[in-house]
PDB file of N, CA and C in Angstrom:
ATOM      1  N   UNK A   1       0.896  -1.344  -0.228  1.00 64.00           N
ATOM      2  CA  UNK A   1      -0.156   0.040   0.193  1.00 64.00           C
ATOM      3  C   UNK A   1       1.091   1.200   0.125  1.00 64.00           C
ATOM      4  N   UNK A   2       2.130   1.296   0.791  1.00 84.00           N
ATOM      5  CA  UNK A   2       3.109   2.159   0.943  1.00 84.00           C
ATOM      6  C   UNK A   2       3.317   2.571  -0.619  1.00 84.00           C
ATOM      7  N   UNK A   3       4.021   1.586  -1.255  1.00 80.00           N
ATOM      8  CA  UNK A   3       4.339   1.633  -2.666  1.00 80.00           C
ATOM      9  C   UNK A   3       3.474   2.304  -3.502  1.00 80.00           C
ATOM     10  N   UNK A   4       2.337   1.865  -3.528  1.00 82.00           N
ATOM     11  CA  UNK A   4       1.215   2.447  -4.480  1.00 82.00           C
ATOM     12  C   UNK A   4       1.035   4.211  -4.439  1.00 82.00           C
ATOM     13  N   UNK A   5       1.258   4.437  -2.942  1.00 83.00           N
ATOM     14  CA  UNK A   5       1.072   5.646  -2.734  1.00 83.00           C
ATOM     15  C   UNK A   5       2.112   6.568  -2.660  1.00 83.00           C
ATOM     16  N   UNK A   6       3.307   6.158  -2.821  1.00 84.00           N
ATOM     17  CA  UNK A   6       4.457   6.966  -3.231  1.00 84.00           C
ATOM     18  C   UNK A   6       4.483   7.043  -4.968  1.00 84.00           C
ATOM     19  N   UNK A   7       4.274   5.896  -5.154  1.00 83.00           N
ATOM     20  CA  UNK A   7       4.123   5.758  -7.008  1.00 83.00           C
ATOM     21  C   UNK A   7       3.210   6.696  -7.724  1.00 83.00           C
ATOM     22  N   UNK A   8       1.917   7.203  -7.188  1.00 83.00           N
ATOM     23  CA  UNK A   8       0.879   7.967  -7.187  1.00 83.00           C
ATOM     24  C   UNK A   8       1.358   8.943  -7.114  1.00 83.00           C
ATOM     25  N   UNK A   9       2.218   9.491  -5.810  1.00 85.00           N
ATOM     26  CA  UNK A   9       2.431  10.997  -5.624  1.00 85.00           C
ATOM     27  C   UNK A   9       3.675  11.579  -6.702  1.00 85.00           C
ATOM     28  N   UNK A  10       4.399  10.704  -7.123  1.00 81.00           N
ATOM     29  CA  UNK A  10       5.373  10.577  -7.838  1.00 81.00           C
ATOM     30  C   UNK A  10       5.009  11.010  -9.317  1.00 81.00           C
ATOM     31  N   UNK A  11       3.881  10.282 -10.151  1.00 80.00           N
ATOM     32  CA  UNK A  11       3.228  10.324 -11.062  1.00 80.00           C
ATOM     33  C   UNK A  11       2.523  11.613 -11.062  1.00 80.00           C
ATOM     34  N   UNK A  12       2.250  11.948 -10.017  1.00 77.00           N
ATOM     35  CA  UNK A  12       0.945  13.400  -9.715  1.00 77.00           C
ATOM     36  C   UNK A  12       2.159  14.734 -10.136  1.00 77.00           C
ATOM     37  N   UNK A  13       3.417  14.243  -8.971  1.00 78.00           N
ATOM     38  CA  UNK A  13       4.181  15.481  -9.280  1.00 78.00           C
ATOM     39  C   UNK A  13       4.744  15.663 -10.470  1.00 78.00           C
ATOM     40  N   UNK A  14       5.158  14.721 -11.542  1.00 75.00           N
ATOM     41  CA  UNK A  14       5.747  14.781 -12.759  1.00 75.00           C
ATOM     42  C   UNK A  14       4.792  15.467 -13.321  1.00 75.00           C
ATOM     43  N   UNK A  15       3.208  15.027 -13.485  1.00 72.00           N
ATOM     44  CA  UNK A  15       2.415  15.551 -14.252  1.00 72.00           C
ATOM     45  C   UNK A  15       2.310  16.964 -13.971  1.00 72.00           C
ATOM     46  N   UNK A  16       2.337  17.357 -12.484  1.00 70.00           N
ATOM     47  CA  UNK A  16       2.182  18.823 -12.136  1.00 70.00           C
ATOM     48  C   UNK A  16       3.348  19.548 -12.812  1.00 70.00           C
ATOM     49  N   UNK A  17       4.485  18.727 -12.681  1.00 69.00           N
ATOM     50  CA  UNK A  17       5.776  19.860 -12.975  1.00 69.00           C
ATOM     51  C   UNK A  17       5.694  19.907 -14.642  1.00 69.00           C
ATOM     52  N   UNK A  18       5.293  18.754 -15.364  1.00 69.00           N
ATOM     53  CA  UNK A  18       5.069  19.133 -16.993  1.00 69.00           C
ATOM     54  C   UNK A  18       3.980  20.247 -17.153  1.00 69.00           C
ATOM     55  N   UNK A  19       3.010  20.276 -16.525  1.00 65.00           N
ATOM     56  CA  UNK A  19       2.047  21.114 -16.981  1.00 65.00           C
ATOM     57  C   UNK A  19       1.815  22.630 -16.346  1.00 65.00           C
ATOM     58  N   UNK A  20       2.936  22.762 -15.207  1.00 62.00           N
ATOM     59  CA  UNK A  20       3.073  23.865 -14.567  1.00 62.00           C
ATOM     60  C   UNK A  20       3.992  24.885 -15.776  1.00 62.00           C
ATOM     61  N   UNK A  21       5.065  24.134 -16.177  1.00 61.00           N
ATOM     62  CA  UNK A  21       6.101  24.968 -17.019  1.00 61.00           C
ATOM     63  C   UNK A  21       5.393  25.697 -18.339  1.00 61.00           C
ATOM     64  N   UNK A  22       6.221  26.499 -19.127  1.00 58.00           N
ATOM     65  CA  UNK A  22       5.583  27.145 -20.079  1.00 58.00           C
ATOM     66  C   UNK A  22       5.489  26.167 -21.298  1.00 58.00           C
ATOM     67  N   UNK A  23       4.339  26.351 -21.782  1.00 67.00           N
ATOM     68  CA  UNK A  23       4.086  25.557 -22.820  1.00 67.00           C
ATOM     69  C   UNK A  23       5.013  26.289 -24.178  1.00 67.00           C
ATOM     70  N   UNK A  24       5.163  25.188 -25.089  1.00 68.00           N
ATOM     71  CA  UNK A  24       5.892  25.860 -26.371  1.00 68.00           C
ATOM     72  C   UNK A  24       4.983  25.605 -27.329  1.00 68.00           C
ATOM     73  N   UNK A  25       5.007  27.090 -27.701  1.00 69.00           N
ATOM     74  CA  UNK A  25       3.968  26.907 -28.947  1.00 69.00           C
ATOM     75  C   UNK A  25       4.451  25.871 -30.285  1.00 69.00           C
ATOM     76  N   UNK A  26       3.491  25.297 -30.897  1.00 71.00           N
ATOM     77  CA  UNK A  26       3.666  24.654 -32.030  1.00 71.00           C
ATOM     78  C   UNK A  26       3.629  25.022 -33.618  1.00 71.00           C
ATOM     79  N   UNK A  27       2.902  26.580 -33.239  1.00 79.00           N
ATOM     80  CA  UNK A  27       2.994  27.399 -34.359  1.00 79.00           C
ATOM     81  C   UNK A  27       3.560  28.681 -34.067  1.00 79.00           C
ATOM     82  N   UNK A  28       4.299  29.377 -34.853  1.00 78.00           N
ATOM     83  CA  UNK A  28       5.180  30.775 -34.490  1.00 78.00           C
ATOM     84  C   UNK A  28       4.167  31.381 -35.896  1.00 78.00           C
ATOM     85  N   UNK A  29       4.159  33.145 -35.327  1.00 84.00           N
ATOM     86  CA  UNK A  29       3.572  33.751 -36.198  1.00 84.00           C
ATOM     87  C   UNK A  29       4.520  33.981 -37.325  1.00 84.00           C
ATOM     88  N   UNK A  30       5.902  34.050 -37.178  1.00 84.00           N
ATOM     89  CA  UNK A  30       6.870  34.526 -38.135  1.00 84.00           C
ATOM     90  C   UNK A  30       7.833  33.651 -38.079  1.00 84.00           C
ATOM     91  N   UNK A  31       8.230  33.093 -39.312  1.00 84.00           N
ATOM     92  CA  UNK A  31       9.391  32.132 -39.357  1.00 84.00           C
ATOM     93  C   UNK A  31      10.579  32.819 -38.975  1.00 84.00           C
ATOM     94  N   UNK A  32      11.798  32.104 -38.489  1.00 84.00           N
ATOM     95  CA  UNK A  32      13.022  32.316 -38.460  1.00 84.00           C
ATOM     96  C   UNK A  32      14.075  32.005 -39.482  1.00 84.00           C
ATOM     97  N   UNK A  33      14.157  32.640 -40.651  1.00 86.00           N
ATOM     98  CA  UNK A  33      14.705  32.437 -41.519  1.00 86.00           C
ATOM     99  C   UNK A  33      16.634  32.249 -41.291  1.00 86.00           C
ATOM    100  N   UNK A  34      16.825  33.082 -40.389  1.00 87.00           N
ATOM    101  CA  UNK A  34      18.173  33.305 -40.098  1.00 87.00           C
ATOM    102  C   UNK A  34      18.606  34.513 -40.976  1.00 87.00           C
ATOM    103  N   UNK A  35      17.638  35.150 -41.724  1.00 88.00           N
ATOM    104  CA  UNK A  35      18.159  36.566 -42.129  1.00 88.00           C
ATOM    105  C   UNK A  35      19.137  37.234 -41.668  1.00 88.00           C
ATOM    106  N   UNK A  36      18.695  37.765 -40.368  1.00 91.00           N
ATOM    107  CA  UNK A  36      19.580  38.557 -39.085  1.00 91.00           C
ATOM    108  C   UNK A  36      20.917  37.865 -38.921  1.00 91.00           C
ATOM    109  N   UNK A  37      21.257  36.721 -39.169  1.00 92.00           N
ATOM    110  CA  UNK A  37      22.353  35.925 -38.852  1.00 92.00           C
ATOM    111  C   UNK A  37      23.407  36.342 -39.664  1.00 92.00           C
ATOM    112  N   UNK A  38      24.945  36.722 -39.232  1.00 93.00           N
ATOM    113  CA  UNK A  38      26.214  36.774 -39.935  1.00 93.00           C
ATOM    114  C   UNK A  38      26.213  35.718 -40.699  1.00 93.00           C
ATOM    115  N   UNK A  39      26.832  35.756 -41.740  1.00 89.00           N
ATOM    116  CA  UNK A  39      27.487  34.597 -42.915  1.00 89.00           C
ATOM    117  C   UNK A  39      28.492  34.037 -42.035  1.00 89.00           C
ATOM    118  N   UNK A  40      28.614  32.725 -41.915  1.00 91.00           N
ATOM    119  CA  UNK A  40      29.853  32.330 -41.543  1.00 91.00           C
ATOM    120  C   UNK A  40      31.176  32.440 -42.417  1.00 91.00           C
ATOM    121  N   UNK A  41      32.119  32.427 -42.063  1.00 94.00           N
ATOM    122  CA  UNK A  41      33.224  32.523 -42.929  1.00 94.00           C
ATOM    123  C   UNK A  41      33.491  30.972 -43.532  1.00 94.00           C
ATOM    124  N   UNK A  42      33.821  31.001 -44.848  1.00 93.00           N
ATOM    125  CA  UNK A  42      33.830  29.946 -45.513  1.00 93.00           C
ATOM    126  C   UNK A  42      35.175  30.073 -46.203  1.00 93.00           C
ATOM    127  N   UNK A  43      35.731  28.806 -46.612  1.00 93.00           N
ATOM    128  CA  UNK A  43      37.079  29.015 -47.201  1.00 93.00           C
ATOM    129  C   UNK A  43      36.781  29.041 -48.658  1.00 93.00           C
ATOM    130  N   UNK A  44      37.687  29.277 -49.078  1.00 94.00           N
ATOM    131  CA  UNK A  44      37.615  29.286 -50.995  1.00 94.00           C
ATOM    132  C   UNK A  44      37.805  28.144 -51.636  1.00 94.00           C
ATOM    133  N   UNK A  45      37.077  27.893 -52.824  1.00 91.00           N
ATOM    134  CA  UNK A  45      37.099  26.438 -53.339  1.00 91.00           C
ATOM    135  C   UNK A  45      38.331  25.610 -53.287  1.00 91.00           C
ATOM    136  N   UNK A  46      39.263  26.895 -53.408  1.00 92.00           N
ATOM    137  CA  UNK A  46      40.996  26.645 -53.967  1.00 92.00           C
ATOM    138  C   UNK A  46      41.559  25.954 -52.759  1.00 92.00           C
ATOM    139  N   UNK A  47      40.773  26.519 -51.790  1.00 93.00           N
ATOM    140  CA  UNK A  47      41.595  26.006 -50.153  1.00 93.00           C
ATOM    141  C   UNK A  47      40.844  24.778 -49.331  1.00 93.00           C
ATOM    142  N   UNK A  48      39.852  24.106 -49.993  1.00 91.00           N
ATOM    143  CA  UNK A  48      39.289  22.992 -49.801  1.00 91.00           C
ATOM    144  C   UNK A  48      40.311  21.636 -49.993  1.00 91.00           C
ATOM    145  N   UNK A  49      40.027  20.764 -49.157  1.00 89.00           N
ATOM    146  CA  UNK A  49      41.018  19.593 -49.315  1.00 89.00           C
ATOM    147  C   UNK A  49      40.141  18.463 -50.269  1.00 89.00           C
ATOM    148  N   UNK A  50      41.266  17.693 -50.815  1.00 86.00           N
ATOM    149  CA  UNK A  50      40.225  16.650 -51.649  1.00 86.00           C
ATOM    150  C   UNK A  50      40.636  15.242 -50.728  1.00 86.00           C
ATOM    151  N   UNK A  51      39.612  14.497 -50.390  1.00 86.00           N
ATOM    152  CA  UNK A  51      39.790  13.072 -49.953  1.00 86.00           C
ATOM    153  C   UNK A  51      39.259  12.108 -50.822  1.00 86.00           C
ATOM    154  N   UNK A  52      40.211  11.627 -51.049  1.00 86.00           N
ATOM    155  CA  UNK A  52      40.257  10.817 -52.417  1.00 86.00           C
ATOM    156  C   UNK A  52      39.444   9.347 -51.783  1.00 86.00           C
ATOM    157  N   UNK A  53      39.222   9.107 -50.559  1.00 91.00           N
ATOM    158  CA  UNK A  53      39.200   8.005 -50.291  1.00 91.00           C
ATOM    159  C   UNK A  53      37.937   7.959 -50.084  1.00 91.00           C
ATOM    160  N   UNK A  54      37.064   9.006 -50.190  1.00 89.00           N
ATOM    161  CA  UNK A  54      35.242   9.088 -50.087  1.00 89.00           C
ATOM    162  C   UNK A  54      34.560   8.841 -50.994  1.00 89.00           C
ATOM    163  N   UNK A  55      33.559   7.903 -51.245  1.00 88.00           N
ATOM    164  CA  UNK A  55      33.033   7.438 -52.304  1.00 88.00           C
ATOM    165  C   UNK A  55      32.455   8.864 -53.455  1.00 88.00           C
ATOM    166  N   UNK A  56      32.330   8.695 -54.375  1.00 86.00           N
ATOM    167  CA  UNK A  56      32.078   9.847 -55.360  1.00 86.00           C
ATOM    168  C   UNK A  56      30.349   9.727 -55.184  1.00 86.00           C
ATOM    169  N   UNK A  57      29.802  10.700 -54.197  1.00 88.00           N
ATOM    170  CA  UNK A  57      28.518  11.028 -53.961  1.00 88.00           C
ATOM    171  C   UNK A  57      27.542  11.011 -55.574  1.00 88.00           C
ATOM    172  N   UNK A  58      28.102  11.069 -56.609  1.00 90.00           N
ATOM    173  CA  UNK A  58      27.160  11.088 -57.922  1.00 90.00           C
ATOM    174  C   UNK A  58      27.339   9.843 -58.654  1.00 90.00           C
ATOM    175  N   UNK A  59      28.351   8.922 -58.277  1.00 90.00           N
ATOM    176  CA  UNK A  59      28.103   7.515 -58.708  1.00 90.00           C
ATOM    177  C   UNK A  59      27.255   6.428 -58.246  1.00 90.00           C
ATOM    178  N   UNK A  60      26.735   5.634 -59.464  1.00 89.00           N
ATOM    179  CA  UNK A  60      25.750   4.527 -58.958  1.00 89.00           C
ATOM    180  C   UNK A  60      26.489   3.549 -58.032  1.00 89.00           C
ATOM    181  N   UNK A  61      25.813   2.989 -57.100  1.00 87.00           N
ATOM    182  CA  UNK A  61      26.312   2.149 -56.345  1.00 87.00           C
ATOM    183  C   UNK A  61      26.958   0.795 -56.944  1.00 87.00           C
ATOM    184  N   UNK A  62      26.459  -0.040 -58.322  1.00 89.00           N
ATOM    185  CA  UNK A  62      26.463  -0.704 -58.618  1.00 89.00           C
ATOM    186  C   UNK A  62      27.741  -0.499 -59.612  1.00 89.00           C
ATOM    187  N   UNK A  63      28.231   0.864 -59.957  1.00 86.00           N
ATOM    188  CA  UNK A  63      29.432   1.294 -60.627  1.00 86.00           C
ATOM    189  C   UNK A  63      29.066   1.266 -62.245  1.00 86.00           C
ATOM    190  N   UNK A  64      28.088   1.374 -62.583  1.00 89.00           N
ATOM    191  CA  UNK A  64      27.557   1.476 -63.848  1.00 89.00           C
ATOM    192  C   UNK A  64      27.485   2.876 -64.595  1.00 89.00           C
ATOM    193  N   UNK A  65      27.803   3.783 -63.873  1.00 89.00           N
ATOM    194  CA  UNK A  65      27.983   5.161 -64.335  1.00 89.00           C
ATOM    195  C   UNK A  65      27.782   6.173 -63.370  1.00 89.00           C
ATOM    196  N   UNK A  66      27.433   7.562 -63.708  1.00 90.00           N
ATOM    197  CA  UNK A  66      27.100   8.509 -62.602  1.00 90.00           C
ATOM    198  C   UNK A  66      25.822   9.265 -62.796  1.00 90.00           C
ATOM    199  N   UNK A  67      25.584   9.811 -61.969  1.00 91.00           N
ATOM    200  CA  UNK A  67      24.176  10.802 -62.062  1.00 91.00           C
ATOM    201  C   UNK A  67      24.131  11.952 -63.259  1.00 91.00           C
ATOM    202  N   UNK A  68      23.268  12.076 -64.168  1.00 89.00           N
ATOM    203  CA  UNK A  68      23.302  12.950 -65.214  1.00 89.00           C
ATOM    204  C   UNK A  68      22.627  14.010 -65.064  1.00 89.00           C
ATOM    205  N   UNK A  69      21.444  13.961 -64.732  1.00 88.00           N
ATOM    206  CA  UNK A  69      20.763  14.907 -64.562  1.00 88.00           C
ATOM    207  C   UNK A  69      19.652  14.788 -63.428  1.00 88.00           C
ATOM    208  N   UNK A  70      18.889  16.077 -63.041  1.00 87.00           N
ATOM    209  CA  UNK A  70      18.224  15.999 -61.889  1.00 87.00           C
ATOM    210  C   UNK A  70      17.208  14.418 -61.615  1.00 87.00           C
ATOM    211  N   UNK A  71      16.522  14.462 -62.956  1.00 86.00           N
ATOM    212  CA  UNK A  71      15.696  13.136 -62.928  1.00 86.00           C
ATOM    213  C   UNK A  71      16.313  11.740 -62.333  1.00 86.00           C
ATOM    214  N   UNK A  72      17.312  11.717 -62.528  1.00 79.00           N
ATOM    215  CA  UNK A  72      18.352  10.344 -62.047  1.00 79.00           C
ATOM    216  C   UNK A  72      18.323  10.320 -60.720  1.00 79.00           C
ATOM    217  N   UNK A  73      18.015  11.353 -59.782  1.00 75.00           N
ATOM    218  CA  UNK A  73      18.138  11.390 -58.259  1.00 75.00           C
ATOM    219  C   UNK A  73      17.032  10.489 -58.007  1.00 75.00           C
TER     220      UNK A  73
END
């Protein structure tokens, strides 16, 4: 009986704590597009490293060729 009372008190306390906190809105009036954020510094394409051991993301997995146009995706 004592265990049931403790369990019931715990469940009620958790339920009360969850419902008493501020509710997160599921829909916002304005979308945060990040337009006001500073653009991160990116390296120039000539400064990028080549990693030859990574697979070609445009090659077919069976080795029969590469993706040629958008419809192949």
